[in-house]
C-alpha angles and dihedrals in degrees: 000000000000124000093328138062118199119212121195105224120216101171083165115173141350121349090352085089085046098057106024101079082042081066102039093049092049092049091042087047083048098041089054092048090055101051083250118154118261116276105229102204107202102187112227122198117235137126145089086296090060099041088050087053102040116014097249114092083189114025123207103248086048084058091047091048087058097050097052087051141113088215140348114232126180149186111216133296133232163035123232094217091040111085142138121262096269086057098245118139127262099266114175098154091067098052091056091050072054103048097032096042091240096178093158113079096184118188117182110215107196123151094226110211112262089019107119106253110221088206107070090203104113098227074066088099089060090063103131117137136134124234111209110198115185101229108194101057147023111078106331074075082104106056109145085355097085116123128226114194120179088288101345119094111185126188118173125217111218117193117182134202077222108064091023089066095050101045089046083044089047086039093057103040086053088055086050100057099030075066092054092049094044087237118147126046092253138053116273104294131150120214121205105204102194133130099237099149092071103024117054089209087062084051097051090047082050096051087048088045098057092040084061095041079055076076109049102056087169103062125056113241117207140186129216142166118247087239091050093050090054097058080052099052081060104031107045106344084168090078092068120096108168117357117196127180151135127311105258091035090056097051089051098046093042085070097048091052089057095047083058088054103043102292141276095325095069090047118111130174153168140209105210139191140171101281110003137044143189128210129196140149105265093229120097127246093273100208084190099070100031122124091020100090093233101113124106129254102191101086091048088046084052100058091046090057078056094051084058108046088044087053094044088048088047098050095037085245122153103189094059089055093054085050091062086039094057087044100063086039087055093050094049098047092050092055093037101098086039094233092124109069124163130228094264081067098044108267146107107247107119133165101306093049105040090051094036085058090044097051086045090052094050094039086062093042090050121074116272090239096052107104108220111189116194112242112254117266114268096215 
């Protein structure tokens, strides 16, 4: 790395090449106010789009971009009427967790001011927790793998002492430092969700969880039952630091943790290795809206603010972690008022509007003499 970071670019279907330069512009705007180096965006083709027109969803040259990158950032993937010849779905995004060992699937659950709360319980506002899914295992083990045989389907669910001891590990270092910054509503704590009381492979990710918790005394470690988690997340999701779980458990209840904060379109994330990591919005590429400049951008803004703080924690580099840090400022204090509300609450408020009062937001916050350049358009 030298004055310079390269992103691979993925912006894929739908939205996700909407909301995707919104993104970009706000972290390269951010980047620049920081004294950050210069993100270098190099647009990759992949997708259901791409697969539809050429026969490869993630090209190899795509692949080889990413791997050459500081970091992978997309859009969203995905058509609902283009899919492979088993009927599953384009999925590009999980054959990169594949290929990259992404074996942190990290989503960010944080009630941003002037955004309309769905629990009327007033603590709802102190909602800010992390959920932690492992995302090489569990029972998406059995991607492309599953067996069909005359009326009998079969999928396997695989759980190792490997990649248990590093997303507790990851779990448990992100608690750690979520308790430096004074992030969370509660003090540093790591919850495993499993089901361990009915599944002995849940029992055997709890054994290797609590192995793992004998070496944080300074974070409290807790178990829950997925069904049980679920109730919480309803009930008193403030309570939740650091959430870490299996794989499936983890795609279900990361959806519900963005229906608690304003929906899909608040919900950032990030699939993270050791030495690579995606980020993309969590929402999907929402053909219905495309085209219409109603979706959303701060999800996708969101997970640009992680890119950064991920790069600026890699390379040691402040400046790149304020500018993840004036990002999500600059978020919170243009839905503050709650003047700006987006489609999915019944406004008006699309991608234009919602970026244009972010960068406005992060313009006022920055000194008047930093030059901030948007990022070039990616299409």
């Amino acid at each position: 790395m030298g004055s310079t970071f390269e992103i691979a670019v993925l912006a894929g279907d739908g939205i996700g090449a909407e909301v995707t330069p919104s993104a970009l512009v706000v972290a390269s705007e951010a980047m620049a106010a920081a004294g950050g180096p210069k993100l270098v965006l190099n647009a990759q083709p992949a997708g259901a789009a791409h697969f539809q027109h050429t026969g490869s969803a993630l090209p190899e040259e795509t692949l080889r971009a990413c791997e050459a990158a500081d970091a992978i950032y997309l859009g969203a993937m995905g058509l609902p009427d283009v899919r492979y010849p088993d009927g599953t779905e384009i999925t590009p995004q999980i054959a990169l967790r594949i290929h990259f060992d992404l074996y942190a699937g990290l989503r960010p659950t944080r009630a941003i001011p002037g955004v309309p709360a769905t629990l009327a319980d007033p603590e709802a506002g102190r909602i800010d927790f992390a959920l932690v899914r492992e995302s090489t295992e569990g029972l998406f083990a059995s991607y492309g793998k599953g067996e069909v045989e005359g009326d009998r389907a079969r999928d396997t669910q695989v759980i190792t002492r490997e990649a248990t001891l590093r997303v507790s590990r990851f779990a448990f270092d992100l608690a750690v430092q979520r308790g430096a910054r004074g992030d969370g509503a509660s003090g540093a704590a790591v919850t495993l969700v499993d089901k361990a009381n009915v599944f002995a492979s849940f029992a055997f990710m709890r054994r290797v969880f609590d192995e793992v918790a004998a070496g944080y005394p300074a974070v409290t470690p807790h178990h829950l039952y997925v069904d049980a988690a679920a109730l919480a997340f309803v009930t008193k999701p403030w309570t939740f630091d650091v959430i870490v779980t299996e794989n499936m458990f983890g795609d279900i209840l990361s959806d519900l943790a963005a229906g608690l904060v304003g929906g899909m379109g608040y919900a950032p994330s990030a699939d993270i290795g050791d030495r690579h990591a995606v980020f993309q919005p969590a929402h999907g590429s929402a053909p219905d809206i495309m085209g219409t400049g109603r979706a959303n951008p701060t999800a996708a803004i969101l997970s640009a603010a992680l890119m950064l703080d991920w790069l600026g924690q890699r390379h040691g580099m402040t400046a790149a972690t304020d500018a993840a840090m004036l990002i999500n400022r600059a978020v919170d204090a243009a839905f503050a008022d709650g003047g700006l509300r987006t489609a999915e609450h019944g406004g008006s408020a699309g991608v234009r509007e919602v970026t244009d009062h972010v960068l406005d937001h992060l313009r006022q916050s920055t000194t008047p003499s930093v030059s901030t350049p948007a990022a070039p358009p990616l299409l």
